[in-house]
Coordinates of N, CA and C in Angstrom, one line a residue:
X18 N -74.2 -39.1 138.5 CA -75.2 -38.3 137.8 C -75.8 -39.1 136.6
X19 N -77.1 -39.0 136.5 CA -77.7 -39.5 135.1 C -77.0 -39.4 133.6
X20 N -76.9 -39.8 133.2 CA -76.1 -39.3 131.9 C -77.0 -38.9 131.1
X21 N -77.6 -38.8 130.7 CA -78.8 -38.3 130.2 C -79.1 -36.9 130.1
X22 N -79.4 -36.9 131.7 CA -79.5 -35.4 132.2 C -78.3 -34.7 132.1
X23 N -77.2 -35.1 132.5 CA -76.1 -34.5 132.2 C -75.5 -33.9 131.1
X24 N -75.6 -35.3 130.1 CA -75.8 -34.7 128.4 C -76.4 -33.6 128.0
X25 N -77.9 -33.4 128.8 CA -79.1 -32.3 128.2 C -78.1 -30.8 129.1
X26 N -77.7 -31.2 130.0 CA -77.2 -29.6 130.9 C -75.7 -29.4 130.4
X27 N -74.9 -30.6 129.6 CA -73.5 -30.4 129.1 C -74.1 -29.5 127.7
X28 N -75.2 -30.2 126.8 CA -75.8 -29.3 125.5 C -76.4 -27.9 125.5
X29 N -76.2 -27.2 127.0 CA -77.1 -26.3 127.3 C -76.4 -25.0 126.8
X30 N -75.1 -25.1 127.2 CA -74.3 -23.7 127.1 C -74.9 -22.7 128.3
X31 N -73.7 -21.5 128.2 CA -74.4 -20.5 129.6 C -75.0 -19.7 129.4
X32 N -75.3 -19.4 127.6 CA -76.8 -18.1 126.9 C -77.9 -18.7 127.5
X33 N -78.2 -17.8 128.5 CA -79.3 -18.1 129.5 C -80.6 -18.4 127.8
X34 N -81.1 -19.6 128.2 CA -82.7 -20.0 127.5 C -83.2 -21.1 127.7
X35 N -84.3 -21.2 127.6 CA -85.4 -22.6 128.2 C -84.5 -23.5 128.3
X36 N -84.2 -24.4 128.6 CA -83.6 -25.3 128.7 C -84.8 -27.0 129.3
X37 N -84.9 -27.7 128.2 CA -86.8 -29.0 128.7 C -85.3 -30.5 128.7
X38 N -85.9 -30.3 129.8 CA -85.4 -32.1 130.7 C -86.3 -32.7 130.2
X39 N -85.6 -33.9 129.3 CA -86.8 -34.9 128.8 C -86.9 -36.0 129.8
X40 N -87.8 -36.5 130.3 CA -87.7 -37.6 131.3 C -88.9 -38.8 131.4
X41 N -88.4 -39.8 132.0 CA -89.5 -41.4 131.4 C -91.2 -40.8 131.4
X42 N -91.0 -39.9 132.3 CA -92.9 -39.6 132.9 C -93.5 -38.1 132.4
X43 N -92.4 -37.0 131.8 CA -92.6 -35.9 131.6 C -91.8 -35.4 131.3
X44 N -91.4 -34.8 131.8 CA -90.1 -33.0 131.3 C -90.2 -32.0 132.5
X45 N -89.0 -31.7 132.7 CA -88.3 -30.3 133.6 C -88.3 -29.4 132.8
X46 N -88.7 -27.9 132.5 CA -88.3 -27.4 131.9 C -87.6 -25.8 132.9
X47 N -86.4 -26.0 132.6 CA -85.6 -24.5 133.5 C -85.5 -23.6 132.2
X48 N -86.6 -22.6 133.1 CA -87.0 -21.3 131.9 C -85.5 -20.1 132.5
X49 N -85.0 -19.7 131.3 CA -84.1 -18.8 131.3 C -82.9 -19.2 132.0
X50 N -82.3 -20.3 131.5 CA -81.5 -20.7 132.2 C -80.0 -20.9 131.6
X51 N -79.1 -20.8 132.5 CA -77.8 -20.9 132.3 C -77.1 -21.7 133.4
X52 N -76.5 -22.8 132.0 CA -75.7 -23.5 132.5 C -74.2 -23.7 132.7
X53 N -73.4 -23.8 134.2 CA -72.4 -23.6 134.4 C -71.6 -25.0 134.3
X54 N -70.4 -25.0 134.9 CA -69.9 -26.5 135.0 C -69.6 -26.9 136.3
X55 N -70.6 -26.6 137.3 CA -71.4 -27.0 138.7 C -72.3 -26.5 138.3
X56 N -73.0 -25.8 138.1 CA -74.4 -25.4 138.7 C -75.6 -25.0 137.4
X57 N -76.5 -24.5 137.9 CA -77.7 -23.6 136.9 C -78.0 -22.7 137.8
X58 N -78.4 -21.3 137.2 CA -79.1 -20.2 137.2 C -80.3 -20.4 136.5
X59 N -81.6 -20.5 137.1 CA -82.8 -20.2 136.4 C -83.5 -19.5 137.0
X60 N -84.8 -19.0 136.3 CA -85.7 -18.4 136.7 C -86.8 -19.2 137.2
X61 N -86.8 -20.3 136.7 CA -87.6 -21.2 137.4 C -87.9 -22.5 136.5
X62 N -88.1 -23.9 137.9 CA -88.1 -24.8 136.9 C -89.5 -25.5 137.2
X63 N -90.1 -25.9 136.1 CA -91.5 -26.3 136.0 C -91.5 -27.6 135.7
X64 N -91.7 -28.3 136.1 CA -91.8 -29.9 135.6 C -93.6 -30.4 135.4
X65 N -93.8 -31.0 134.0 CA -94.9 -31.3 133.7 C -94.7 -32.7 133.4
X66 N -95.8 -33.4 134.1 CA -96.3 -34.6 133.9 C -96.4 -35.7 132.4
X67 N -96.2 -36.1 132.0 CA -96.9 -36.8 130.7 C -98.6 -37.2 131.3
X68 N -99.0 -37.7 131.9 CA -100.7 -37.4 132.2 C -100.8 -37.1 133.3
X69 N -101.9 -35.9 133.6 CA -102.2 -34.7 134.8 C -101.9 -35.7 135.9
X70 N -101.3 -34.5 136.7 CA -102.1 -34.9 138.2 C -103.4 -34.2 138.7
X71 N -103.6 -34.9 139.7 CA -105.0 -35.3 140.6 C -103.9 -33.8 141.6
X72 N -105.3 -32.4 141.9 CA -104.8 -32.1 143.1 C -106.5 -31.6 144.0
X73 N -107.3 -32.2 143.8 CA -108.2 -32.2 144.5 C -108.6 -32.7 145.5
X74 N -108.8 -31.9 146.9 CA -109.0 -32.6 148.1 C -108.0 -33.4 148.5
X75 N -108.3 -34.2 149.3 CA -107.1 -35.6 149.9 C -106.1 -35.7 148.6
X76 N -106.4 -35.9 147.7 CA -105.7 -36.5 146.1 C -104.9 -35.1 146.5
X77 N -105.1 -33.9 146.5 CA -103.5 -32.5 146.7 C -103.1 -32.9 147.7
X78 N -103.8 -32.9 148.9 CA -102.8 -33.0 149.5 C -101.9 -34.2 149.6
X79 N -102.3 -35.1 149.4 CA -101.5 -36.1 149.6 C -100.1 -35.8 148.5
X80 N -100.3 -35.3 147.2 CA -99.2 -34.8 146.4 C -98.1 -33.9 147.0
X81 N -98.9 -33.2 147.6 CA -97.9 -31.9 148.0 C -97.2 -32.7 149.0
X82 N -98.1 -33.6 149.8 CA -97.0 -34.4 151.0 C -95.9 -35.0 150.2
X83 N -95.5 -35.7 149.1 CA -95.2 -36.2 148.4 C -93.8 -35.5 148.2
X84 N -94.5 -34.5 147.4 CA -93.4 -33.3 147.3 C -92.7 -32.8 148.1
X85 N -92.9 -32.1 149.3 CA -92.5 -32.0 150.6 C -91.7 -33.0 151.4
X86 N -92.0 -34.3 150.9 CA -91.1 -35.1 151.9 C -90.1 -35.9 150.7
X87 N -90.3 -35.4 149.5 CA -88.9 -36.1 148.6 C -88.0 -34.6 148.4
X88 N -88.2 -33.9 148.2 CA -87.8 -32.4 148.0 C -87.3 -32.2 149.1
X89 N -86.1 -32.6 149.6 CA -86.0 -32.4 151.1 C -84.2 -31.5 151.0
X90 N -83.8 -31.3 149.6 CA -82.3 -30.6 149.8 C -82.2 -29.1 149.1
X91 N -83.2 -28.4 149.1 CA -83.1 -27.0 148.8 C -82.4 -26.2 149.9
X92 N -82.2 -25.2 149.9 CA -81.7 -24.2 150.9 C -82.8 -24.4 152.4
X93 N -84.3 -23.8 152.1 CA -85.0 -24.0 153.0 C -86.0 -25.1 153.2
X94 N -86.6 -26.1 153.7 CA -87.5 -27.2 154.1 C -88.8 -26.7 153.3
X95 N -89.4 -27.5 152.3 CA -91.0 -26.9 151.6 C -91.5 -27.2 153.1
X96 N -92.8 -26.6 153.1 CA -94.1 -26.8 153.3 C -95.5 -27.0 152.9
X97 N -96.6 -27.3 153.2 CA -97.3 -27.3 152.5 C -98.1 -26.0 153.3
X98 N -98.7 -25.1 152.7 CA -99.3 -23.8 152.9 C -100.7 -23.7 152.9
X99 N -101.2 -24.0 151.5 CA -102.7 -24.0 151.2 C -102.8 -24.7 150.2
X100 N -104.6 -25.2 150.3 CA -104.9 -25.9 149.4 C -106.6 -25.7 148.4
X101 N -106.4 -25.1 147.5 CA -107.0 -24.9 146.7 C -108.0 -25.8 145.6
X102 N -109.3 -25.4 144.8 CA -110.0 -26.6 144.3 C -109.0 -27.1 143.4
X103 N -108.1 -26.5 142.3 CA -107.4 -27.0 141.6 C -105.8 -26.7 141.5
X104 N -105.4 -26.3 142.7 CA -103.6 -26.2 143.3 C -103.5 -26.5 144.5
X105 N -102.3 -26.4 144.7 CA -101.5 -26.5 146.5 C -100.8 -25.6 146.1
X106 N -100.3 -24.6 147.1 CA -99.3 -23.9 147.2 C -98.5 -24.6 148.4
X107 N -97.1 -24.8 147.9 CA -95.7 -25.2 148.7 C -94.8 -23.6 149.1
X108 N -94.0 -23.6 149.9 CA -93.4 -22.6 150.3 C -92.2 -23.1 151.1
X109 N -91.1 -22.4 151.2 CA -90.0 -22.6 152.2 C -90.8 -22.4 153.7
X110 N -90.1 -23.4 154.5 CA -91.3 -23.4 155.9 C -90.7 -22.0 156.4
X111 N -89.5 -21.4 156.4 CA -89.2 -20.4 157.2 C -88.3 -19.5 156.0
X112 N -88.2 -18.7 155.8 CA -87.5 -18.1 154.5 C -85.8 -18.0 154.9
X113 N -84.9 -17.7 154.4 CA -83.8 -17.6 154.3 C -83.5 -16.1 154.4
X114 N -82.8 -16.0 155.5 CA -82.5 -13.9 155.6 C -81.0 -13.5 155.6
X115 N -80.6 -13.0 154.8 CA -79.3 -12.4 154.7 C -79.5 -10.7 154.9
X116 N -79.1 -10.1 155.8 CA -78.9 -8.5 155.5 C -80.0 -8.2 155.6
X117 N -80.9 -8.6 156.4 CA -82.3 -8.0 156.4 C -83.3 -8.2 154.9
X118 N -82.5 -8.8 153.9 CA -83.6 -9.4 153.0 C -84.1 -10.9 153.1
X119 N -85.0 -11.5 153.0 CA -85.8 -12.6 152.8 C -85.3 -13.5 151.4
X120 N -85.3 -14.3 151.3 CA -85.6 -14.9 149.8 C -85.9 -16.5 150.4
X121 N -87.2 -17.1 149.6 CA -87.6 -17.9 149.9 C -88.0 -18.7 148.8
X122 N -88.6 -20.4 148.8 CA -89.4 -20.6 147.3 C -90.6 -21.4 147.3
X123 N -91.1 -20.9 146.0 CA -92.6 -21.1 146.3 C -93.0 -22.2 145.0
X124 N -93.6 -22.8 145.2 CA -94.2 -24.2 144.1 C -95.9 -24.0 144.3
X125 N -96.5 -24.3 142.7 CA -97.6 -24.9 143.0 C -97.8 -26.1 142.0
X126 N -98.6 -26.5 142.7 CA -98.6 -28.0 141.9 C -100.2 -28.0 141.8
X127 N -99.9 -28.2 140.4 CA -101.6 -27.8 139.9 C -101.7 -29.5 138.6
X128 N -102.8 -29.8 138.0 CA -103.1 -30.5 137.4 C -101.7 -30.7 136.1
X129 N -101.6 -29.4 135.7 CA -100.4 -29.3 134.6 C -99.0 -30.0 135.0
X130 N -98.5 -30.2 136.2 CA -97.7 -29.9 136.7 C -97.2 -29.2 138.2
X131 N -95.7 -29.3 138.8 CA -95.6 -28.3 139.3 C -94.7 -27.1 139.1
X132 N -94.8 -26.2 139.3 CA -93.9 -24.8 139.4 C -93.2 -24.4 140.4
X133 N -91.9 -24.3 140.3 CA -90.9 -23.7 141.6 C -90.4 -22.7 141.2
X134 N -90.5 -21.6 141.7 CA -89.8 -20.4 142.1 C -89.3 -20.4 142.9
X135 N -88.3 -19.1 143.0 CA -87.4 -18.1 143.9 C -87.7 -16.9 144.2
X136 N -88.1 -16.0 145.0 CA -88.6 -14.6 145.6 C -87.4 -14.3 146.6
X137 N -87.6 -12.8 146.8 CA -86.6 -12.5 147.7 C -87.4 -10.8 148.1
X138 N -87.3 -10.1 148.9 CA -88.2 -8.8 149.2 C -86.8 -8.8 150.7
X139 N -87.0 -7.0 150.6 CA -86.4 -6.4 151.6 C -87.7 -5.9 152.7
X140 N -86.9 -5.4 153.5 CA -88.6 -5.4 154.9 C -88.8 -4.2 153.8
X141 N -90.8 -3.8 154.0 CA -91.3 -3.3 153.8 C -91.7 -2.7 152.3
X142 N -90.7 -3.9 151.5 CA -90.9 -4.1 149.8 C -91.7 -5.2 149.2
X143 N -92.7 -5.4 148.2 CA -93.0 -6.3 147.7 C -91.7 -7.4 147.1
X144 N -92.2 -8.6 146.8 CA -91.5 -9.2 146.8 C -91.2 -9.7 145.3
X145 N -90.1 -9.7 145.2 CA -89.5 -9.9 143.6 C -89.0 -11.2 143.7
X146 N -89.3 -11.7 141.7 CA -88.4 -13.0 141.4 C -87.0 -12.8 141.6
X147 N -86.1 -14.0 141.8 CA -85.2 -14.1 142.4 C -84.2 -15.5 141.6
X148 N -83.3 -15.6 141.4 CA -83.1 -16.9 140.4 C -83.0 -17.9 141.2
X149 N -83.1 -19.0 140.8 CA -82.8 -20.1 141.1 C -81.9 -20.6 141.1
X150 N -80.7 -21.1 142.0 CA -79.3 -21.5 141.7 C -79.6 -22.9 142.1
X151 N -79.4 -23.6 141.4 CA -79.0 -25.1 141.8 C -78.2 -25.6 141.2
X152 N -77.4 -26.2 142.1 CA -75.8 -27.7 141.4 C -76.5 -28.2 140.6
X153 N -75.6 -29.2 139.6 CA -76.5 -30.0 138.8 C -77.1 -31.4 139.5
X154 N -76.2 -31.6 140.9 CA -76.7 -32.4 141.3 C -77.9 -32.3 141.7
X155 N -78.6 -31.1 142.2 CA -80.1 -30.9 142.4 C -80.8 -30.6 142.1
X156 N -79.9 -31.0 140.3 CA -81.2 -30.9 139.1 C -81.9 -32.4 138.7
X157 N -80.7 -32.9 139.1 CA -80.7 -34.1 138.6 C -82.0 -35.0 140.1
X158 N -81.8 -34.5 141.2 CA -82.6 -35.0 141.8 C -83.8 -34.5 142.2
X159 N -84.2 -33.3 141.6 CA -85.3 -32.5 141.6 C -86.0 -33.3 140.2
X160 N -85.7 -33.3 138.8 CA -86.0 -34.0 137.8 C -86.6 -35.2 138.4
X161 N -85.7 -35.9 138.9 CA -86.0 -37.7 139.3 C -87.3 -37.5 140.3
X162 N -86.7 -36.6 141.5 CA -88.1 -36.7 142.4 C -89.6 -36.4 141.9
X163 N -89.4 -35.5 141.3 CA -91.1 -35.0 140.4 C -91.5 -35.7 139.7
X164 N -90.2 -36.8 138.8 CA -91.1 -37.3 137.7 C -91.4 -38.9 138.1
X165 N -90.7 -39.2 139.5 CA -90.9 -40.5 140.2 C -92.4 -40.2 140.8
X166 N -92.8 -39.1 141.3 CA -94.1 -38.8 142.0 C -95.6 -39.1 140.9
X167 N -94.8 -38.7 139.7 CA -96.1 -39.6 138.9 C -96.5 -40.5 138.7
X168 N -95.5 -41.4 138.9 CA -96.2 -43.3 138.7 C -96.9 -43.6 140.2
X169 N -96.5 -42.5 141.0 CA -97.1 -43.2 142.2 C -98.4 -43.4 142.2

């Protein structure tokens, strides 16, 4: 593991709060989060660029492909869904069902940055945030992949 990153999630403690991954190209930031000694609980982690990205036309999509084919160890496979004048929306290709509930995650990757969430909905309920559990190992490679996608 990075030592670095590991230092910033060893300094975190488990009082769930922002918690910003400083990194060579930008920052992770896991909003409301708590850190265990495996894993995090967040509500979501946002990784922002040090200069924008490009998500217009060909220039999105080619990002989201980016994302989608480094992001490859979450629970469910991203996809790419839609593409918008100034976002992509990413999504789990097929959602995750336990007990007749859903929980799936959703990113968009907009100029700022991108955004990953967690959702979950029972049949015939809107769908609610849902936390985000990741090892630290798949903070540490969620961090590296997003902030590797900006020099490209």
């Amino acid at each position: 593991m990075n030592k670095s990153i590991q230092q910033q999630l060893d300094g975190h403690g488990t009082a769930p709060h922002d918690l910003e991954i400083q990194l060579p190209n930008g920052q992770l930031r896991l909003k409301e989060a708590s850190v265990e000694a495996v894993g995090v609980s967040t509500s979501g982690a946002e990784y922002t660029p040090n200069q924008q990205w490009d998500v217009r036309g060909a220039a999105g999509q080619s990002l989201a492909g980016k994302i989608k084919d480094r992001v490859t160890y979450l629970l469910e496979p991203l996809e790419v869904i839609e593409t918008e004048a100034e976002s992509v929306l990413i999504r789990s290709r097929q959602p995750h069902q336990v007990e007749g509930q859903r929980s799936y995650y959703e990113g968009w990757a907009k100029p700022a940055g991108f955004d990953l969430k967690r959702y979950a909905a029972a049949p015939k309920e809107a769908r609610k945030p849902a936390p985000l559990r990741l090892t630290r190992d798949i903070v540490e490679r969620l961090a590296s992949d997003l902030d590797s996608i900006s020099t490209d």
